[in-house]
Each structure stands twice: as C-alpha cells, then as structure tokens.
Amino acid sequence: DAKTTQPPSMDCAEGRAANLPCNHSTISGNEYVYWYRQIHSQGPQYIIHGLKNNETNEMASLIITEDRKSSTLILPHATLRDTAVYYCICPGGSNYKLTFGKGTLLTVNP
Amino acid sequence: SAVISQKPSRDICQRGTSLTIQCQVDSQVTMMFWYRQQPGQSLTLIATANQGSEATYESGFVIDKFPISRPNLTFSTLTVSNMSPEDSSIYLCSVGAGGTSGRAQGFFGPGTRLTVL
C-alpha cells in the first residue's frame, strides 16, 4: 500500500467548497486512490475512488494529478453534517483490506 | 452495497472476562475483516475472517486473544478474551463487496463500543 500524507485538520465555512489534499507520492501504476470518512461514533463511509481520471459522484469529486502523486477530494457545498475525519487510502492489491492513517479532521463551521 | 449490523452496539465489561461481538451482513460476501479503533486513534486491522478456515491475523494480534469464527458467508464473530482496560475500543466489522465503476469497496458496520473496567 502506498503511504499517504494528509493535513491533520482543516476548517471550512458552511456552503463553501471543502478541498482536502492527499499526498501519495509512492503510489504504483495500478493502485487506486480511495476516500472514506468517519463521522463521530460511526463506522467509516466510502466516498469515492479513482485511478487516474477525475471522478465525480453524488457526494464528492476526486481530482488526481497527472503524475498521480497527489489528489484532492472536493465537497462542493459543505454542510455541518460533513464534519468528519476524512481518510485517503491507496489499498494496493486489496481494495477491501484498508490501512487507515490519521486522516484529516474537517470541521464545517456555520 | 452491503448492509452490516453488529451486536452488541456497546457493552461495559469487567476485566478478565470475554465478550463475543457478532457481525451480520445482508448478502453473501467473500471478504470480512475486523478492525479496532482505540480512543482518539485511527482504525487498525485485527484480522481477516476466512470462511471455512482459520482467520488471518495482522502483526500484533493473536488468535488466543481475538478468536474469530466465520461459519458462513454472511456472519462472523470476534471474541475479545481475558479483557483488560487496554481493550477498551470500538470494534468494527468490514466487508468487501461490489461497488460503483466495477470496482469493489469496503463497507463498515456501525461498530461495537467496548469499555473494560
């Protein structure tokens, strides 16, 4: 699994876009980038994943740099319910067996 | 997607006792995992629950302390044995299942919050 680096915390105003960065400079060519989040006292929740192209779903967008060494998760209109710890994971051979780092605590402020 | 339930949702136990946590999935899945989340920490993988064979444990976790059963493709149990206060954590069950874009993803149960006195 590629090692990932994320800022420990970020703040965002409600209604604004939240941009969460992740560095994965050792990622290999066939490793996907996954994002999960954990709202307080709940199990982690899958958000999005990608390989090399940018991806968008109903929850978020994922922007992966051309060299694939970093990515950004974008929550386009953050709400208070988006306050959570966000984890960027590159699971390598198994996309189920996940190695969690410390993640980024995103606090959405009113 | 997969819907996962865990029992109990929380418990308070005395040191030296054991607790068995159940994980039930609403569909058959090949891969099931157990994680631990100690207070204020991130998740750590305990083991992979293999159906029909012994679980595969990660470094630092042993079968005598965390015996796991996987009798079928929808159910697993994790036992925390001879508990001490250091075992106070949230224990989470996870499965791998089909997801979007033809790429599978992990789904997590709500967790079991264990406090050992």
mmCIF file of C-alpha atoms in Angstrom:
data_model
loop_
_atom_site.group_PDB
_atom_site.id
_atom_site.type_symbol
_atom_site.label_atom_id
_atom_site.label_comp_id
_atom_site.label_asym_id
_atom_site.label_seq_id
_atom_site.Cartn_x
_atom_site.Cartn_y
_atom_site.Cartn_z
ATOM 1 C CA ASP A 1 0.000 0.000 0.000
ATOM 2 C CA ALA A 2 1.249 3.464 -0.853
ATOM 3 C CA LYS A 3 1.851 5.713 2.148
ATOM 4 C CA THR A 4 -0.478 8.710 2.245
ATOM 5 C CA THR A 5 0.006 12.083 3.915
ATOM 6 C CA GLN A 6 -2.865 14.365 4.878
ATOM 7 C CA PRO A 7 -3.095 17.550 6.937
ATOM 8 C CA PRO A 8 -4.365 16.752 10.439
ATOM 9 C CA SER A 9 -7.166 19.272 10.335
ATOM 10 C CA MET A 10 -8.999 21.780 8.151
ATOM 11 C CA ASP A 11 -11.848 24.220 8.581
ATOM 12 C CA CYS A 12 -14.480 25.160 6.057
ATOM 13 C CA ALA A 13 -17.433 27.526 6.082
ATOM 14 C CA GLU A 14 -20.844 26.018 5.548
ATOM 15 C CA GLY A 15 -21.930 26.253 1.906
ATOM 16 C CA ARG A 16 -18.398 26.676 0.610
ATOM 17 C CA ALA A 17 -16.304 24.073 -1.143
ATOM 18 C CA ALA A 18 -14.049 21.926 1.010
ATOM 19 C CA ASN A 19 -10.821 20.850 -0.693
ATOM 20 C CA LEU A 20 -8.979 18.084 1.121
ATOM 21 C CA PRO A 21 -5.487 17.262 -0.139
ATOM 22 C CA CYS A 22 -3.657 13.967 -0.006
ATOM 23 C CA ASN A 23 -0.096 13.144 -0.951
ATOM 24 C CA HIS A 24 0.646 9.614 -2.206
ATOM 25 C CA SER A 25 3.968 10.044 -3.942
ATOM 26 C CA THR A 26 4.872 6.332 -3.767
ATOM 27 C CA ILE A 27 1.697 5.139 -5.476
ATOM 28 C CA SER A 28 2.233 2.477 -8.094
ATOM 29 C CA GLY A 29 0.685 2.418 -11.527
ATOM 30 C CA ASN A 30 -2.218 0.130 -10.716
ATOM 31 C CA GLU A 31 -3.083 1.404 -7.266
ATOM 32 C CA TYR A 32 -6.362 3.185 -6.831
ATOM 33 C CA VAL A 33 -6.958 6.158 -4.536
ATOM 34 C CA TYR A 34 -9.903 5.723 -2.173
ATOM 35 C CA TRP A 35 -11.522 8.230 0.141
ATOM 36 C CA TYR A 36 -13.535 7.328 3.228
ATOM 37 C CA ARG A 37 -14.902 9.435 6.003
ATOM 38 C CA GLN A 38 -15.842 8.720 9.595
ATOM 39 C CA ILE A 39 -18.434 10.822 11.270
ATOM 40 C CA HIS A 40 -18.109 10.800 15.036
ATOM 41 C CA SER A 41 -19.118 7.493 16.636
ATOM 42 C CA GLN A 42 -19.989 5.864 13.313
ATOM 43 C CA GLY A 43 -18.267 3.336 11.068
ATOM 44 C CA PRO A 44 -16.278 4.668 8.100
ATOM 45 C CA GLN A 45 -18.248 5.506 4.978
ATOM 46 C CA TYR A 46 -16.997 5.110 1.426
ATOM 47 C CA ILE A 47 -16.954 8.356 -0.566
ATOM 48 C CA ILE A 48 -15.216 7.905 -3.894
ATOM 49 C CA HIS A 49 -12.271 6.282 -5.632
ATOM 50 C CA GLY A 50 -10.211 6.803 -8.768
ATOM 51 C CA LEU A 51 -7.201 5.585 -10.701
ATOM 52 C CA LYS A 52 -6.022 8.373 -12.971
ATOM 53 C CA ASN A 53 -9.051 10.219 -14.255
ATOM 54 C CA ASN A 54 -11.019 12.721 -12.245
ATOM 55 C CA GLU A 55 -14.168 11.255 -10.756
ATOM 56 C CA THR A 56 -17.444 12.703 -9.532
ATOM 57 C CA ASN A 57 -20.401 11.204 -7.737
ATOM 58 C CA GLU A 58 -23.287 12.482 -5.690
ATOM 59 C CA MET A 59 -21.082 13.009 -2.667
ATOM 60 C CA ALA A 60 -17.855 14.489 -3.964
ATOM 61 C CA SER A 61 -15.320 14.982 -6.719
ATOM 62 C CA LEU A 62 -11.856 13.495 -6.829
ATOM 63 C CA ILE A 63 -9.068 15.273 -8.673
ATOM 64 C CA ILE A 64 -5.907 13.238 -9.266
ATOM 65 C CA THR A 65 -2.783 14.958 -10.563
ATOM 66 C CA GLU A 66 -1.346 13.799 -13.847
ATOM 67 C CA ASP A 67 1.664 12.203 -12.142
ATOM 68 C CA ARG A 68 -0.746 10.563 -9.637
ATOM 69 C CA LYS A 69 1.387 11.613 -6.695
ATOM 70 C CA SER A 70 -1.377 13.599 -5.076
ATOM 71 C CA SER A 71 -5.120 14.040 -5.119
ATOM 72 C CA THR A 72 -7.788 16.367 -3.798
ATOM 73 C CA LEU A 73 -11.219 15.468 -2.524
ATOM 74 C CA ILE A 74 -13.729 18.218 -3.149
ATOM 75 C CA LEU A 75 -17.017 18.581 -1.295
ATOM 76 C CA PRO A 76 -18.648 21.259 -3.449
ATOM 77 C CA HIS A 77 -21.061 22.679 -0.886
ATOM 78 C CA ALA A 78 -20.050 21.600 2.585
ATOM 79 C CA THR A 79 -22.713 21.247 5.254
ATOM 80 C CA LEU A 80 -22.434 20.850 9.006
ATOM 81 C CA ARG A 81 -23.098 17.128 8.547
ATOM 82 C CA ASP A 82 -19.876 16.844 6.547
ATOM 83 C CA THR A 83 -17.852 17.407 9.712
ATOM 84 C CA ALA A 84 -15.851 14.191 9.960
ATOM 85 C CA VAL A 85 -12.415 12.626 9.683
ATOM 86 C CA TYR A 86 -11.561 12.039 6.034
ATOM 87 C CA TYR A 87 -9.177 9.242 5.095
ATOM 88 C CA CYS A 88 -7.236 8.949 1.858
ATOM 89 C CA ILE A 89 -6.178 5.340 1.252
ATOM 90 C CA CYS A 90 -4.275 3.569 -1.514
ATOM 91 C CA PRO A 91 -5.065 -0.076 -0.747
ATOM 92 C CA GLY A 92 -2.751 -1.669 -3.253
ATOM 93 C CA GLY A 93 -3.521 -5.271 -4.033
ATOM 94 C CA SER A 94 -6.667 -5.472 -1.938
ATOM 95 C CA ASN A 95 -9.247 -2.732 -2.061
ATOM 96 C CA TYR A 96 -11.058 -4.249 0.895
ATOM 97 C CA LYS A 97 -8.154 -4.591 3.315
ATOM 98 C CA LEU A 98 -7.644 -0.986 4.270
ATOM 99 C CA THR A 99 -4.759 0.657 6.099
ATOM 100 C CA PHE A 100 -6.007 3.800 7.804
ATOM 101 C CA GLY A 101 -3.717 6.717 8.552
ATOM 102 C CA LYS A 102 -4.683 9.569 10.852
ATOM 103 C CA GLY A 103 -6.782 11.316 8.214
ATOM 104 C CA THR A 104 -7.932 14.939 8.139
ATOM 105 C CA LEU A 105 -10.480 16.243 10.611
ATOM 106 C CA LEU A 106 -12.699 18.548 8.577
ATOM 107 C CA THR A 107 -14.755 20.935 10.652
ATOM 108 C CA VAL A 108 -17.542 22.727 8.826
ATOM 109 C CA ASN A 109 -18.458 25.931 10.610
ATOM 110 C CA PRO A 110 -21.807 27.742 10.411
ATOM 111 C CA SER B 1 -23.748 -2.239 -1.464
ATOM 112 C CA ALA B 2 -23.816 -4.222 1.764
ATOM 113 C CA VAL B 3 -25.667 -3.513 4.984
ATOM 114 C CA ILE B 4 -23.872 -4.634 8.111
ATOM 115 C CA SER B 5 -25.204 -4.949 11.632
ATOM 116 C CA GLN B 6 -23.255 -5.598 14.788
ATOM 117 C CA LYS B 7 -24.283 -6.838 18.205
ATOM 118 C CA PRO B 8 -23.942 -5.576 20.839
ATOM 119 C CA SER B 9 -23.691 -1.903 19.934
ATOM 120 C CA ARG B 10 -21.924 -1.239 23.225
ATOM 121 C CA ASP B 11 -21.008 -3.034 26.422
ATOM 122 C CA ILE B 12 -19.262 -2.464 29.713
ATOM 123 C CA CYS B 13 -17.307 -5.466 30.935
ATOM 124 C CA GLN B 14 -15.166 -6.441 33.883
ATOM 125 C CA ARG B 15 -11.508 -7.217 33.424
ATOM 126 C CA GLY B 16 -10.713 -10.881 32.971
ATOM 127 C CA THR B 17 -13.973 -11.652 31.211
ATOM 128 C CA SER B 18 -14.610 -12.232 27.498
ATOM 129 C CA LEU B 19 -17.034 -10.651 25.059
ATOM 130 C CA THR B 20 -18.209 -12.005 21.716
ATOM 131 C CA ILE B 21 -19.207 -9.496 19.047
ATOM 132 C CA GLN B 22 -21.433 -10.559 16.173
ATOM 133 C CA CYS B 23 -21.387 -9.228 12.624
ATOM 134 C CA GLN B 24 -24.242 -9.931 10.221
ATOM 135 C CA VAL B 25 -24.267 -8.938 6.543
ATOM 136 C CA ASP B 26 -27.377 -8.741 4.380
ATOM 137 C CA SER B 27 -25.707 -10.513 1.454
ATOM 138 C CA GLN B 28 -23.069 -13.165 0.894
ATOM 139 C CA VAL B 29 -19.573 -11.710 0.848
ATOM 140 C CA THR B 30 -16.208 -13.319 0.406
ATOM 141 C CA MET B 31 -14.078 -10.932 2.412
ATOM 142 C CA MET B 32 -14.809 -9.963 6.013
ATOM 143 C CA PHE B 33 -12.500 -8.044 8.308
ATOM 144 C CA TRP B 34 -12.330 -6.954 11.918
ATOM 145 C CA TYR B 35 -10.857 -3.596 12.927
ATOM 146 C CA ARG B 36 -10.141 -1.956 16.251
ATOM 147 C CA GLN B 37 -10.268 1.766 16.950
ATOM 148 C CA GLN B 38 -8.752 2.765 20.235
ATOM 149 C CA PRO B 39 -9.856 6.054 21.814
ATOM 150 C CA GLY B 40 -8.717 9.023 19.749
ATOM 151 C CA GLN B 41 -6.935 6.790 17.256
ATOM 152 C CA SER B 42 -7.426 5.611 13.717
ATOM 153 C CA LEU B 43 -8.616 2.144 12.719
ATOM 154 C CA THR B 44 -6.259 -0.824 12.926
ATOM 155 C CA LEU B 45 -6.922 -4.097 11.135
ATOM 156 C CA ILE B 46 -7.077 -7.056 13.513
ATOM 157 C CA ALA B 47 -7.667 -9.932 11.126
ATOM 158 C CA THR B 48 -9.311 -11.258 8.001
ATOM 159 C CA ALA B 49 -12.160 -13.663 8.757
ATOM 160 C CA ASN B 50 -11.922 -16.528 6.302
ATOM 161 C CA GLN B 51 -14.948 -18.698 5.646
ATOM 162 C CA GLY B 52 -14.179 -22.330 6.331
ATOM 163 C CA SER B 53 -10.658 -21.779 7.587
ATOM 164 C CA GLU B 54 -8.716 -20.061 10.345
ATOM 165 C CA ALA B 55 -8.620 -16.284 10.401
ATOM 166 C CA THR B 56 -5.522 -14.447 9.193
ATOM 167 C CA TYR B 57 -4.171 -12.142 11.881
ATOM 168 C CA GLU B 58 -2.191 -8.948 11.452
ATOM 169 C CA SER B 59 1.043 -8.320 13.271
ATOM 170 C CA GLY B 60 0.432 -7.715 16.953
ATOM 171 C CA PHE B 61 -2.836 -9.666 17.119
ATOM 172 C CA VAL B 62 -3.112 -13.325 18.094
ATOM 173 C CA ILE B 63 -5.821 -15.939 17.947
ATOM 174 C CA ASP B 64 -5.791 -16.655 21.676
ATOM 175 C CA LYS B 65 -6.700 -13.052 22.426
ATOM 176 C CA PHE B 66 -9.057 -12.434 19.489
ATOM 177 C CA PRO B 67 -10.591 -15.724 18.331
ATOM 178 C CA ILE B 68 -12.717 -15.305 15.220
ATOM 179 C CA SER B 69 -15.384 -17.501 13.699
ATOM 180 C CA ARG B 70 -16.778 -17.365 10.168
ATOM 181 C CA PRO B 71 -19.345 -20.136 9.812
ATOM 182 C CA ASN B 72 -20.857 -18.853 6.558
ATOM 183 C CA LEU B 73 -20.674 -16.042 4.009
ATOM 184 C CA THR B 74 -22.942 -13.645 5.927
ATOM 185 C CA PHE B 75 -21.831 -13.961 9.553
ATOM 186 C CA SER B 76 -18.745 -13.663 11.721
ATOM 187 C CA THR B 77 -17.897 -13.278 15.379
ATOM 188 C CA LEU B 78 -14.951 -11.712 17.150
ATOM 189 C CA THR B 79 -14.241 -12.580 20.771
ATOM 190 C CA VAL B 80 -12.154 -10.319 22.949
ATOM 191 C CA SER B 81 -10.712 -12.666 25.561
ATOM 192 C CA ASN B 82 -9.433 -12.080 29.078
ATOM 193 C CA MET B 83 -10.135 -8.403 28.753
ATOM 194 C CA SER B 84 -8.144 -5.590 30.316
ATOM 195 C CA PRO B 85 -8.834 -1.845 30.302
ATOM 196 C CA GLU B 86 -6.446 -1.542 27.338
ATOM 197 C CA ASP B 87 -9.000 -3.439 25.253
ATOM 198 C CA SER B 88 -11.463 -0.589 25.595
ATOM 199 C CA SER B 89 -12.069 0.355 21.965
ATOM 200 C CA ILE B 90 -14.570 0.402 19.166
ATOM 201 C CA TYR B 91 -14.550 -2.865 17.243
ATOM 202 C CA LEU B 92 -15.740 -2.705 13.652
ATOM 203 C CA CYS B 93 -16.686 -5.344 11.143
ATOM 204 C CA SER B 94 -15.997 -4.639 7.468
ATOM 205 C CA VAL B 95 -16.784 -6.446 4.244
ATOM 206 C CA GLY B 96 -15.705 -6.138 0.667
ATOM 207 C CA ALA B 97 -18.484 -6.023 -1.842
ATOM 208 C CA GLY B 98 -19.295 -4.824 -5.307
ATOM 209 C CA GLY B 99 -19.384 -1.078 -5.693
ATOM 210 C CA THR B 100 -19.552 1.530 -8.376
ATOM 211 C CA SER B 101 -17.489 1.727 -11.545
ATOM 212 C CA GLY B 102 -16.925 -2.022 -11.441
ATOM 213 C CA ARG B 103 -14.539 -1.637 -8.560
ATOM 214 C CA ALA B 104 -15.338 -3.127 -5.208
ATOM 215 C CA GLN B 105 -15.137 -1.185 -1.989
ATOM 216 C CA GLY B 106 -15.228 -1.662 1.725
ATOM 217 C CA PHE B 107 -18.369 -1.346 3.806
ATOM 218 C CA PHE B 108 -18.320 -0.958 7.557
ATOM 219 C CA GLY B 109 -20.650 -1.857 10.356
ATOM 220 C CA PRO B 110 -21.668 0.686 12.984
ATOM 221 C CA GLY B 111 -19.147 -0.652 15.481
ATOM 222 C CA THR B 112 -19.264 -2.088 18.988
ATOM 223 C CA ARG B 113 -18.108 0.272 21.715
ATOM 224 C CA LEU B 114 -16.424 -1.743 24.459
ATOM 225 C CA THR B 115 -15.444 -0.379 27.848
ATOM 226 C CA VAL B 116 -13.454 -2.593 30.206
ATOM 227 C CA LEU B 117 -13.370 -1.664 33.863
#
